[in-house]
Amino acid sequence: MSTPNNALRELTADTLKIEGEIKIGGGKKAIERQHEKGRLTARERVEKLIDPGTFFQELGLWCAYEMYKEYGGAPAAGVVTGVGVVQGRRCMIIANDATVKAGAFFPMTCKKIIRAQTIAQMARLPLIYLVDSAGVFLPLQEDVFPDTDDFGRIFRNNAVMSAEGIPQIAAIMGYCVAGGGYLPVLCDTLLMTEGSGLYLAGPALVKAAIGQEVTDEELGGASMHASISGTIDFKEKDDPSCIERLRSLVAKYQHAHDAPADNARHLAPYRLAEDLLSVFTDKPGTQYDVKDILGCIVDVCVIGENLQPDFDEYKLDYGQSIVCGYASIGGHACGIVANQKKLTQRQMPSVGRTSGPTSLASTSSPASGSPTVGSESRSTKQVQMPGVIYDDSADKAARFIMDCNQRKIPIVFLHDTTGFMVGRDSEQGGIIRAGAKMVNAMANCVVPKIVVILGGSYGAGNYAMCGRAFDQFMSFAWPNAKCAVMGANQATGVLTTIEEASRKRKGEEIDAETRKQIYSAIHAGYTEQADVRHGAARGWVDRIIEPQKTREELIAALGAANQGWDYSRSFKTGVLQT
């Protein structure tokens, strides 16, 4: 066995440390102020809401990381989102973090909540909103208020999902003011704790606008809304009693059947999860077999007297730069599409014929250069580079994706690709046609698509392997992951050349030292943008995960998808070039 990847282990530890800091939210003093009001923090509320001993799969923790520094930052975009088990049923939980700018909505807050709603809508997961927010963060209102992916879209989604019969419960456990007041009222069931406030305009604004003096309770308190306006359905004394009521209400929904997830803990992987740190490598010039990665993720099964990974590889000898197959993960049947990160060989068509003349394009007599008669055919093999998608592997993946849609099983995409093969032979072999076929099949999937970025995810390879734009159900990434249009070295070379040309047009002299400075600055900036934390901060990845917990994360994601996914939709593709 290979030696453990200590660099990956250290990077994972560093990632967990930063995540611990993000989870503190607005800081210890802000947490104390929340407690002084007799209220729990968002994370404390979530912890009490979910079933004891269950896993809360938090999504978007890295949102807004290193952003909004001029305003003091917004850890986790001031909201906690994720899938948790409540009364045995998986629910999407969205909880405003009042320790971060009083739970105000930043641009990334909107994007994060909309993403959580999208995931819930895909799998028809019930939504539970724990509301404690001051509304729009006014200094950034132009980026929060108006557009299709901003504040208003959240309310639009509330209304649409209600019409689709997806359960939504809201609990106001603090302030809910201005436009934010529509979110809970657009839900099916509304709870509110004593001491909370729900109104379009607070007492100070009301006095300024119409000269009316009014108290918080008269304007929008729990008692008023329970007995006078009739807006709320349940008035609760405090946070603990409100959470108990939420759990009681969730228990009374019709329960979804999800036996595989219940039995997942009784199943085991073929290899130890810790082996992932020994198998995987991302050092330049090194390789690994992605099938060894799969052995740490899929269930174990017994074949004869031997233990084997529960993985049936599809077209084993064809298109080997992508590994496809049917698998069981925690009892959930699924398809897997994974980039192969070792050298492979492609069997090419035979050259020559066993009888009759051969064409000049095939083979000829070395001595005369004339066609041969009765020559023996000679098979040839083409070496394929690790992590590169070739036309044959794209064809195979497209066909496999279509079959997974026929079987109605989720697909797990494991990314570690530099993109599609380029060059004369590849273009003449139809790489664009084959790649388009793969993208077409993947884009039109009617089954859940779950993504894990193990290493690199570059260019059109990212798209074909179900990039962010292609309706991922959930996406995960290892701490070492990189995602960009191309690698840093290639991009830096291009950008440096462009920058030098621009400066020369302005009459600047570019000496060796200046060229080095330009290159270094561009390389550093591009490397930072390719880092998975940069992407996660902007909502391009749902969750950065510990490599050795990949199987656990996938089991949770598959369980959430299968709880309510509509598998009755018919699968269709657009026009496929053959």
Coordinates of C-alpha atoms in Angstrom, one line a residue:
M1 CA 0.0 0.0 0.0
S2 CA 1.1 3.5 -0.7
T3 CA 2.2 5.8 2.1
P4 CA -0.5 8.1 3.5
N5 CA -0.9 11.5 1.7
N6 CA 0.2 13.7 4.6
A7 CA -0.3 16.9 2.6
L8 CA -3.9 16.0 2.1
R9 CA -4.3 15.1 5.7
E10 CA -2.8 18.4 6.8
L11 CA -4.9 20.4 4.4
T12 CA -8.0 18.6 5.7
A13 CA -7.1 19.5 9.3
D14 CA -6.6 23.1 8.3
T15 CA -10.0 23.1 6.5
L16 CA -11.7 21.7 9.7
K17 CA -10.0 24.4 11.8
I18 CA -11.3 27.2 9.5
E19 CA -14.8 25.6 9.5
G20 CA -14.8 25.7 13.3
E21 CA -14.0 29.4 13.2
I22 CA -16.8 30.0 10.6
K23 CA -19.3 28.2 12.9
I24 CA -18.8 30.8 15.7
G25 CA -20.7 33.2 13.4
G26 CA -20.6 36.8 14.7
G27 CA -18.3 35.8 17.6
K28 CA -18.6 34.9 21.3
K29 CA -19.9 38.3 22.4
A30 CA -22.7 38.2 19.8
I31 CA -23.6 34.7 21.0
E32 CA -23.8 36.0 24.6
R33 CA -26.1 38.8 23.5
Q34 CA -28.4 36.2 21.8
H35 CA -28.5 34.2 25.0
E36 CA -29.2 37.3 27.1
K37 CA -32.4 37.7 25.1
G38 CA -33.4 34.2 26.1
R39 CA -32.8 32.9 22.6
L40 CA -30.7 30.1 21.2
T41 CA -28.3 30.6 18.4
A42 CA -29.1 29.2 14.9
R43 CA -26.8 26.2 15.4
E44 CA -28.2 25.5 18.8
R45 CA -31.7 25.5 17.3
V46 CA -30.7 23.1 14.6
E47 CA -29.0 20.8 17.0
K48 CA -32.2 20.6 19.2
L49 CA -34.4 20.2 16.1
I50 CA -32.8 17.2 14.5
D51 CA -33.1 13.7 15.9
P52 CA -30.5 12.8 18.5
G53 CA -27.4 11.1 17.2
T54 CA -28.2 11.9 13.5
F55 CA -26.0 13.6 11.0
F56 CA -26.7 17.2 9.9
Q57 CA -25.3 17.6 6.4
E58 CA -24.6 21.3 6.4
L59 CA -24.5 23.0 3.0
G60 CA -22.9 26.3 2.0
L61 CA -20.8 26.7 5.2
W62 CA -18.1 28.4 3.2
C63 CA -20.5 30.9 1.5
A64 CA -19.1 34.4 1.7
Y65 CA -15.8 33.2 3.1
E66 CA -13.3 36.1 2.9
M67 CA -16.0 38.3 1.3
Y68 CA -17.6 41.6 2.6
K69 CA -14.5 42.5 4.6
E70 CA -15.3 46.2 4.4
Y71 CA -18.4 45.4 6.4
G72 CA -16.7 43.1 8.9
G73 CA -17.5 39.9 7.0
A74 CA -20.5 37.6 7.0
P75 CA -19.5 34.2 8.2
A76 CA -21.5 31.5 6.4
A77 CA -23.4 34.4 4.8
G78 CA -25.3 34.8 8.1
V79 CA -27.5 31.7 7.6
V80 CA -27.2 28.0 8.4
T81 CA -28.6 25.6 5.7
G82 CA -28.5 21.8 5.4
V83 CA -30.3 18.5 5.4
G84 CA -31.2 17.0 8.8
V85 CA -33.4 14.2 10.1
V86 CA -36.4 15.3 12.0
Q87 CA -38.7 12.6 13.4
G88 CA -37.1 10.1 11.0
R89 CA -37.7 12.2 7.9
R90 CA -35.0 14.2 6.1
C91 CA -35.8 17.9 5.9
M92 CA -34.1 21.0 4.5
I93 CA -33.4 23.3 7.4
I94 CA -32.8 27.1 6.9
A95 CA -31.9 29.1 10.0
N96 CA -30.9 32.7 10.1
D97 CA -27.9 33.4 12.3
A98 CA -28.8 36.5 14.3
T99 CA -25.2 36.8 15.6
V100 CA -24.1 37.9 12.1
K101 CA -25.4 41.4 11.5
A102 CA -28.7 40.6 13.2
G103 CA -29.3 37.9 10.5
A104 CA -29.4 40.5 7.7
F105 CA -29.5 39.3 4.1
F106 CA -26.2 39.8 2.1
P107 CA -26.1 38.9 -1.6
M108 CA -24.6 35.5 -0.8
T109 CA -27.3 34.9 1.9
C110 CA -29.9 35.1 -0.9
K111 CA -27.9 32.8 -3.2
K112 CA -27.4 30.3 -0.4
I113 CA -31.1 30.1 0.6
I114 CA -32.2 29.8 -3.0
R115 CA -29.7 26.9 -3.5
A116 CA -31.2 25.2 -0.4
Q117 CA -34.7 25.7 -1.7
T118 CA -33.6 24.3 -5.1
I119 CA -32.2 21.1 -3.5
A120 CA -35.4 20.7 -1.5
Q121 CA -37.6 21.2 -4.5
M122 CA -35.6 18.6 -6.5
A123 CA -36.2 15.8 -3.9
R124 CA -39.4 17.2 -2.4
L125 CA -37.8 17.6 1.0
P126 CA -39.9 19.4 3.6
L127 CA -38.5 22.8 4.5
I128 CA -38.2 24.2 8.0
Y129 CA -37.3 27.9 8.3
L130 CA -36.0 29.2 11.6
V131 CA -36.5 32.9 11.1
D132 CA -34.5 35.5 13.0
S133 CA -33.5 38.3 10.6
A134 CA -33.4 42.1 10.4
G135 CA -34.1 41.9 6.6
V136 CA -32.0 43.3 3.8
F137 CA -28.4 44.5 4.6
L138 CA -29.1 48.0 3.4
P139 CA -25.5 49.1 2.3
L140 CA -25.7 46.3 -0.3
Q141 CA -29.4 46.6 -1.2
E142 CA -28.8 46.9 -4.9
D143 CA -27.2 43.5 -5.0
V144 CA -29.8 41.9 -2.6
F145 CA -33.2 43.3 -3.7
P146 CA -34.0 43.4 -7.4
D147 CA -32.8 40.5 -9.6
T148 CA -34.0 36.9 -10.4
D149 CA -31.4 35.3 -8.0
D150 CA -32.0 37.8 -5.2
F151 CA -34.3 38.4 -2.2
G152 CA -37.6 38.2 -4.1
R153 CA -36.8 34.8 -5.6
I154 CA -36.9 33.3 -2.2
F155 CA -40.6 34.3 -1.8
R156 CA -41.4 33.2 -5.3
N157 CA -40.0 29.8 -4.4
N158 CA -42.1 29.7 -1.2
A159 CA -45.2 30.2 -3.3
V160 CA -44.3 27.7 -6.1
M161 CA -43.2 24.9 -3.7
S162 CA -46.4 25.4 -1.7
A163 CA -48.4 24.9 -4.9
E164 CA -46.3 21.8 -5.7
G165 CA -47.3 20.3 -2.3
I166 CA -43.8 20.4 -0.8
P167 CA -44.3 21.0 3.0
Q168 CA -42.9 24.3 4.4
I169 CA -43.0 25.2 8.1
A170 CA -41.7 28.5 9.5
A171 CA -40.9 29.4 13.1
I172 CA -40.3 33.1 13.9
M173 CA -37.8 33.0 16.8
G174 CA -36.7 36.6 16.8
Y175 CA -37.4 39.5 14.5
C176 CA -38.8 39.2 11.0
V177 CA -39.2 42.6 9.5
A178 CA -39.9 44.5 6.2
G179 CA -40.0 42.3 3.1
G180 CA -38.6 39.4 5.0
G181 CA -42.0 39.1 6.7
Y182 CA -43.4 37.5 3.6
L183 CA -41.2 34.3 3.8
P184 CA -42.9 32.8 6.9
V185 CA -46.4 33.9 5.9
L186 CA -46.0 32.2 2.5
C187 CA -45.3 28.9 4.3
D188 CA -48.0 26.3 5.1
T189 CA -47.6 26.5 8.9
L190 CA -46.4 29.4 11.0
L191 CA -45.1 29.4 14.6
M192 CA -43.9 32.3 16.6
T193 CA -42.3 32.7 20.0
E194 CA -43.2 35.3 22.6
G195 CA -41.0 38.4 22.4
S196 CA -40.5 38.0 18.6
G197 CA -41.7 40.6 16.1
L198 CA -43.3 40.3 12.7
Y199 CA -44.1 43.5 10.8
L200 CA -43.4 45.4 7.6
A201 CA -42.1 48.4 9.4
G202 CA -40.9 48.8 13.0
P203 CA -42.1 51.3 15.6
A204 CA -39.5 53.9 14.6
L205 CA -40.3 53.8 10.9
V206 CA -44.0 53.9 11.5
K207 CA -43.6 57.0 13.6
A208 CA -41.5 58.7 11.0
A209 CA -43.8 57.7 8.1
I210 CA -47.3 58.3 9.6
G211 CA -46.6 59.8 13.0
Q212 CA -48.2 56.9 14.9
E213 CA -46.7 55.8 18.2
V214 CA -47.0 52.1 18.8
T215 CA -45.3 49.3 20.8
D216 CA -43.6 46.3 19.4
E217 CA -46.3 44.0 20.7
E218 CA -49.1 46.1 19.3
L219 CA -47.4 46.3 15.9
G220 CA -46.3 42.7 15.4
G221 CA -46.0 40.7 18.6
A222 CA -46.8 37.0 19.0
S223 CA -50.0 37.6 21.0
M224 CA -51.3 40.2 18.5
H225 CA -50.7 37.9 15.5
A226 CA -52.2 34.9 17.4
S227 CA -55.4 36.7 18.6
I228 CA -56.0 39.7 16.4
S229 CA -54.5 39.5 12.9
G230 CA -54.7 35.7 13.0
T231 CA -51.5 35.5 11.0
I232 CA -49.7 32.8 13.0
D233 CA -50.9 29.2 13.7
F234 CA -49.0 28.5 16.9
K235 CA -47.8 30.8 19.7
E236 CA -45.0 29.4 21.7
K237 CA -43.4 30.5 25.0
D238 CA -39.8 30.2 24.0
D239 CA -37.3 28.5 21.7
P240 CA -37.3 25.1 23.3
S241 CA -41.1 24.8 23.3
C242 CA -41.2 26.1 19.7
I243 CA -38.7 23.4 18.6
E244 CA -40.8 20.7 20.4
R245 CA -43.8 21.9 18.5
L246 CA -41.9 21.8 15.2
R247 CA -40.9 18.2 15.8
S248 CA -44.4 17.3 16.7
L249 CA -45.8 18.8 13.5
V250 CA -43.2 17.2 11.3
A251 CA -44.1 13.8 12.8
K252 CA -47.6 14.2 11.5
Y253 CA -46.6 14.4 7.8
Q254 CA -47.1 11.3 5.7
H255 CA -43.9 9.4 6.1
A256 CA -41.6 8.6 3.2
H257 CA -40.3 5.1 2.8
D258 CA -36.5 5.0 2.8
A259 CA -35.3 1.5 3.9
P260 CA -31.8 1.7 2.4
A261 CA -30.8 4.7 4.5
D262 CA -32.1 3.0 7.6
N263 CA -30.0 0.0 6.9
A264 CA -26.9 1.9 5.8
R265 CA -25.1 1.6 9.1
H266 CA -25.3 -2.2 8.8
L267 CA -23.4 -2.2 5.5
A268 CA -19.6 -1.8 5.1
P269 CA -17.3 -0.6 2.3
Y270 CA -14.9 -3.0 0.6
R271 CA -11.9 -1.0 1.8
L272 CA -11.3 1.1 4.8
A273 CA -12.2 4.8 4.4
E274 CA -8.8 5.8 5.7
D275 CA -7.2 4.0 2.7
L276 CA -8.4 7.0 0.5
L277 CA -5.5 9.0 2.0
S278 CA -3.0 6.4 0.8
V279 CA -4.6 5.7 -2.6
F280 CA -5.1 9.3 -3.8
T281 CA -2.4 11.5 -5.0
D282 CA -2.4 14.9 -6.8
K283 CA 1.4 15.4 -7.0
P284 CA 2.6 16.3 -10.5
G285 CA 3.7 13.3 -12.5
T286 CA 2.0 10.7 -10.2
Q287 CA -1.0 8.4 -10.9
Y288 CA -3.6 6.5 -9.1
D289 CA -6.3 3.9 -10.1
V290 CA -9.8 5.4 -9.4
K291 CA -11.1 1.9 -8.9
D292 CA -9.1 1.8 -5.7
I293 CA -11.0 5.0 -4.7
L294 CA -14.3 3.3 -5.5
G295 CA -13.3 0.4 -3.3
C296 CA -13.4 2.8 -0.3
I297 CA -16.8 4.1 -1.2
V298 CA -19.0 1.3 -2.5
D299 CA -20.5 -1.5 -0.4
V300 CA -18.8 -4.9 -0.1
C301 CA -20.5 -7.9 -1.5
V302 CA -19.7 -11.7 -1.5
I303 CA -19.0 -13.4 -4.8
G304 CA -18.5 -17.1 -4.3
E305 CA -16.2 -17.2 -1.3
N306 CA -14.6 -13.8 -2.0
L307 CA -15.4 -10.3 -0.9
Q308 CA -15.6 -7.8 -3.7
P309 CA -16.6 -4.2 -4.2
D310 CA -20.3 -4.1 -5.1
F311 CA -19.4 -2.5 -8.5
D312 CA -20.3 -3.8 -11.9
E313 CA -18.0 -2.1 -14.4
Y314 CA -19.6 -1.0 -17.7
K315 CA -17.7 -1.6 -20.9
L316 CA -14.5 -2.6 -18.9
D317 CA -12.2 -2.6 -22.0
Y318 CA -13.5 0.4 -23.9
G319 CA -13.1 4.1 -23.2
Q320 CA -10.9 3.4 -20.2
S321 CA -10.1 7.1 -19.4
I322 CA -13.6 7.2 -17.8
V323 CA -14.7 4.4 -15.4
C324 CA -18.4 3.8 -15.4
G325 CA -20.4 1.2 -13.5
Y326 CA -23.4 0.2 -11.4
A327 CA -22.8 0.3 -7.6
S328 CA -24.4 0.1 -4.2
I329 CA -23.5 2.7 -1.7
G330 CA -25.1 2.3 1.7
G331 CA -27.7 0.1 0.1
H332 CA -28.6 2.7 -2.5
A333 CA -28.3 1.6 -6.1
C334 CA -26.5 4.2 -8.3
G335 CA -24.4 4.7 -11.3
I336 CA -20.8 6.0 -11.1
V337 CA -19.0 8.1 -13.7
A338 CA -15.3 8.6 -12.6
N339 CA -12.2 10.0 -14.3
Q340 CA -9.4 7.5 -14.4
K341 CA -6.1 8.9 -13.2
K342 CA -3.7 6.4 -14.6
L343 CA -2.3 5.7 -18.0
T344 CA -4.6 3.5 -20.0
Q345 CA -4.4 2.0 -23.5
R346 CA -7.0 2.2 -26.3
Q347 CA -7.3 -0.8 -28.7
M348 CA -7.2 0.8 -32.2
P349 CA -8.8 -0.7 -35.3
S350 CA -6.6 -3.3 -37.0
V351 CA -4.2 -2.2 -39.8
G352 CA -4.1 -4.4 -42.9
R353 CA -6.3 -7.2 -44.2
T354 CA -6.0 -11.0 -44.2
S355 CA -6.9 -11.2 -47.9
G356 CA -7.0 -8.9 -50.9
P357 CA -5.2 -5.5 -51.4
T358 CA -5.1 -3.0 -48.6
S359 CA -5.4 0.7 -49.0
L360 CA -2.3 2.9 -48.9
A361 CA -3.7 4.5 -45.7
S362 CA -3.6 1.2 -43.9
T363 CA -0.3 -0.6 -44.5
S364 CA 2.1 -1.2 -47.3
S365 CA 5.3 -3.1 -48.1
P366 CA 8.2 -1.4 -46.5
A367 CA 10.4 -2.2 -49.5
S368 CA 8.2 -1.0 -52.4
G369 CA 5.6 1.2 -50.8
S370 CA 3.0 -0.6 -52.9
P371 CA -0.2 -2.2 -51.4
T372 CA 0.3 -5.8 -50.1
V373 CA -1.9 -8.8 -50.8
G374 CA -2.8 -11.3 -48.1
S375 CA -1.1 -9.3 -45.4
E376 CA -1.9 -10.1 -41.7
S377 CA -3.8 -7.5 -39.7
R378 CA -1.8 -5.7 -37.0
S379 CA -3.6 -4.3 -34.0
T380 CA -2.3 -1.1 -32.5
K381 CA -2.7 0.5 -29.1
Q382 CA -2.9 4.2 -28.2
V383 CA -1.7 5.4 -24.8
Q384 CA -4.2 7.7 -23.1
M385 CA -3.2 10.2 -20.5
P386 CA -4.5 10.2 -16.9
G387 CA -7.5 12.4 -16.2
V388 CA -8.1 13.3 -19.9
I389 CA -11.4 12.6 -21.6
Y390 CA -11.1 11.0 -25.0
D391 CA -13.8 10.5 -27.7
D392 CA -14.3 6.8 -26.9
S393 CA -14.7 7.4 -23.2
A394 CA -17.1 10.3 -23.8
D395 CA -19.2 8.0 -26.0
K396 CA -19.2 5.3 -23.4
A397 CA -20.1 7.8 -20.6
A398 CA -23.0 9.2 -22.7
R399 CA -24.4 5.7 -23.3
F400 CA -24.0 4.8 -19.6
I401 CA -25.7 8.0 -18.4
M402 CA -28.7 7.2 -20.7
D403 CA -28.9 3.7 -19.2
C404 CA -28.9 5.1 -15.6
N405 CA -31.9 7.2 -16.6
Q406 CA -33.6 4.1 -18.0
R407 CA -33.0 2.3 -14.7
K408 CA -34.1 5.3 -12.7
I409 CA -31.0 5.4 -10.5
P410 CA -29.0 8.4 -9.3
I411 CA -25.6 9.1 -10.8
V412 CA -22.4 9.9 -8.8
F413 CA -19.8 11.9 -10.8
L414 CA -16.2 11.7 -9.4
H415 CA -14.1 14.6 -10.9
D416 CA -10.4 14.6 -11.4
T417 CA -9.9 15.8 -15.0
T418 CA -7.8 18.2 -17.0
G419 CA -10.5 18.3 -19.7
F420 CA -11.0 16.8 -23.2
M421 CA -8.1 15.7 -25.4
V422 CA -6.9 18.2 -28.0
G423 CA -4.8 18.0 -31.2
R424 CA -5.2 16.8 -34.8
D425 CA -5.9 13.2 -34.1
S426 CA -8.5 14.0 -31.4
E427 CA -10.3 16.5 -33.6
Q428 CA -10.3 14.2 -36.5
G429 CA -11.6 11.4 -34.2
G430 CA -14.7 13.6 -33.4
I431 CA -13.9 14.7 -29.9
I432 CA -16.3 17.7 -30.1
R433 CA -19.1 15.4 -31.3
A434 CA -18.5 12.8 -28.6
G435 CA -18.2 15.5 -25.9
A436 CA -21.4 17.1 -27.0
K437 CA -23.1 13.8 -26.8
M438 CA -22.0 13.3 -23.2
V439 CA -23.1 16.8 -22.3
N440 CA -26.5 16.3 -24.0
A441 CA -27.2 13.1 -22.1
M442 CA -26.0 14.4 -18.8
A443 CA -27.9 17.8 -19.1
N444 CA -31.2 16.0 -19.8
C445 CA -31.0 13.6 -16.9
V446 CA -34.2 13.1 -14.9
V447 CA -32.4 11.3 -12.0
P448 CA -30.4 12.9 -9.2
K449 CA -26.8 14.0 -10.1
I450 CA -24.3 14.1 -7.2
V451 CA -20.8 15.4 -7.7
V452 CA -17.6 14.9 -5.8
I453 CA -14.5 16.8 -6.9
L454 CA -11.5 14.7 -5.8
G455 CA -8.7 16.7 -7.5
G456 CA -8.9 18.9 -10.6
S457 CA -12.0 19.9 -12.5
Y458 CA -11.1 21.9 -15.5
G459 CA -12.7 23.4 -18.6
A460 CA -15.2 21.5 -20.6
G461 CA -14.3 18.4 -18.5
N462 CA -16.0 20.1 -15.6
Y463 CA -19.1 20.7 -17.7
A464 CA -19.3 17.1 -19.1
M465 CA -18.9 15.6 -15.6
C466 CA -21.9 17.6 -14.4
G467 CA -20.5 21.0 -13.5
R468 CA -22.4 23.5 -11.4
A469 CA -24.5 24.8 -14.3
F470 CA -26.0 21.3 -14.9
D471 CA -28.6 20.9 -12.1
Q472 CA -26.5 19.1 -9.6
F473 CA -28.5 17.7 -6.7
M474 CA -25.6 18.1 -4.3
S475 CA -21.9 18.8 -4.9
F476 CA -19.0 18.0 -2.7
A477 CA -15.2 18.7 -2.9
W478 CA -12.1 17.5 -1.1
P479 CA -10.0 20.3 0.5
N480 CA -7.3 19.9 -2.2
A481 CA -9.8 20.3 -5.1
K482 CA -9.2 22.8 -7.9
C483 CA -11.8 24.1 -10.4
A484 CA -11.2 26.6 -13.2
V485 CA -11.3 26.9 -17.0
M486 CA -7.7 25.6 -17.2
G487 CA -4.7 24.9 -15.0
A488 CA -2.9 27.8 -13.3
N489 CA 0.4 27.3 -15.3
Q490 CA -1.4 27.3 -18.7
A491 CA -3.7 30.2 -17.9
T492 CA -0.8 32.2 -16.4
G493 CA 1.2 31.8 -19.6
V494 CA -1.6 33.1 -21.7
L495 CA -2.5 36.0 -19.4
T496 CA 1.1 37.0 -19.0
T497 CA 1.5 37.3 -22.7
I498 CA -1.6 39.4 -23.0
E499 CA -0.5 41.7 -20.2
E500 CA 3.0 42.1 -21.7
A501 CA 1.5 43.0 -25.1
S502 CA -0.8 45.6 -23.4
R503 CA 2.1 47.3 -21.7
K504 CA 4.2 47.3 -24.8
R505 CA 1.4 49.1 -26.7
K506 CA 1.6 51.8 -24.0
G507 CA 5.3 52.1 -24.6
E508 CA 6.5 50.3 -21.5
E509 CA 9.7 48.3 -21.6
I510 CA 9.4 44.7 -20.3
D511 CA 12.7 43.4 -19.0
A512 CA 13.2 39.9 -17.4
E513 CA 12.5 41.1 -13.8
T514 CA 9.3 42.8 -14.8
R515 CA 8.2 39.8 -16.8
K516 CA 8.8 37.6 -13.7
Q517 CA 6.8 40.0 -11.5
I518 CA 3.9 40.0 -13.9
Y519 CA 4.0 36.2 -14.1
S520 CA 4.1 35.7 -10.3
A521 CA 1.3 38.1 -9.7
I522 CA -1.0 36.6 -12.3
H523 CA -0.1 33.0 -11.2
A524 CA -0.9 33.8 -7.5
G525 CA -4.2 35.4 -8.4
Y526 CA -5.3 32.5 -10.7
T527 CA -4.2 29.9 -8.2
E528 CA -6.4 31.6 -5.5
Q529 CA -9.4 31.6 -7.8
A530 CA -9.0 27.9 -8.7
D531 CA -8.9 27.0 -5.0
V532 CA -12.0 25.2 -3.9
R533 CA -12.5 27.6 -1.0
H534 CA -12.8 30.4 -3.4
G535 CA -15.6 28.6 -5.3
A536 CA -17.3 27.4 -2.1
A537 CA -17.4 31.1 -0.9
R538 CA -19.4 32.0 -4.0
G539 CA -21.7 29.0 -3.8
W540 CA -20.2 26.9 -6.6
V541 CA -19.7 23.9 -4.2
D542 CA -22.2 22.9 -1.6
R543 CA -19.9 21.3 0.9
I544 CA -16.1 20.7 1.4
I545 CA -15.8 17.3 2.9
E546 CA -13.1 15.2 4.6
P547 CA -11.9 12.6 2.0
Q548 CA -12.2 9.7 4.4
K549 CA -15.9 10.6 5.0
T550 CA -16.8 10.6 1.3
R551 CA -18.9 7.4 1.6
E552 CA -20.8 8.8 4.6
E553 CA -21.5 12.0 2.7
L554 CA -22.7 10.1 -0.4
I555 CA -25.0 7.8 1.7
A556 CA -26.6 10.9 3.2
A557 CA -27.0 12.6 -0.2
L558 CA -28.4 9.5 -1.8
G559 CA -30.8 9.1 1.1
A560 CA -32.0 12.7 0.8
A561 CA -32.5 12.3 -3.0
N562 CA -34.4 9.0 -2.8
Q563 CA -36.8 10.2 -0.1
G564 CA -39.0 12.1 -2.5
W565 CA -37.4 12.2 -5.9
D566 CA -40.0 12.0 -8.8
Y567 CA -38.7 9.1 -10.9
S568 CA -41.8 9.0 -13.1
R569 CA -40.5 11.7 -15.5
S570 CA -39.6 10.4 -18.9
F571 CA -36.0 10.7 -20.2
K572 CA -35.4 12.5 -23.5
T573 CA -32.3 13.9 -25.1
G574 CA -31.8 16.5 -27.8
V575 CA -30.4 15.7 -31.2
L576 CA -27.3 13.5 -30.8
Q577 CA -24.6 13.5 -33.5
T578 CA -23.5 9.9 -34.1

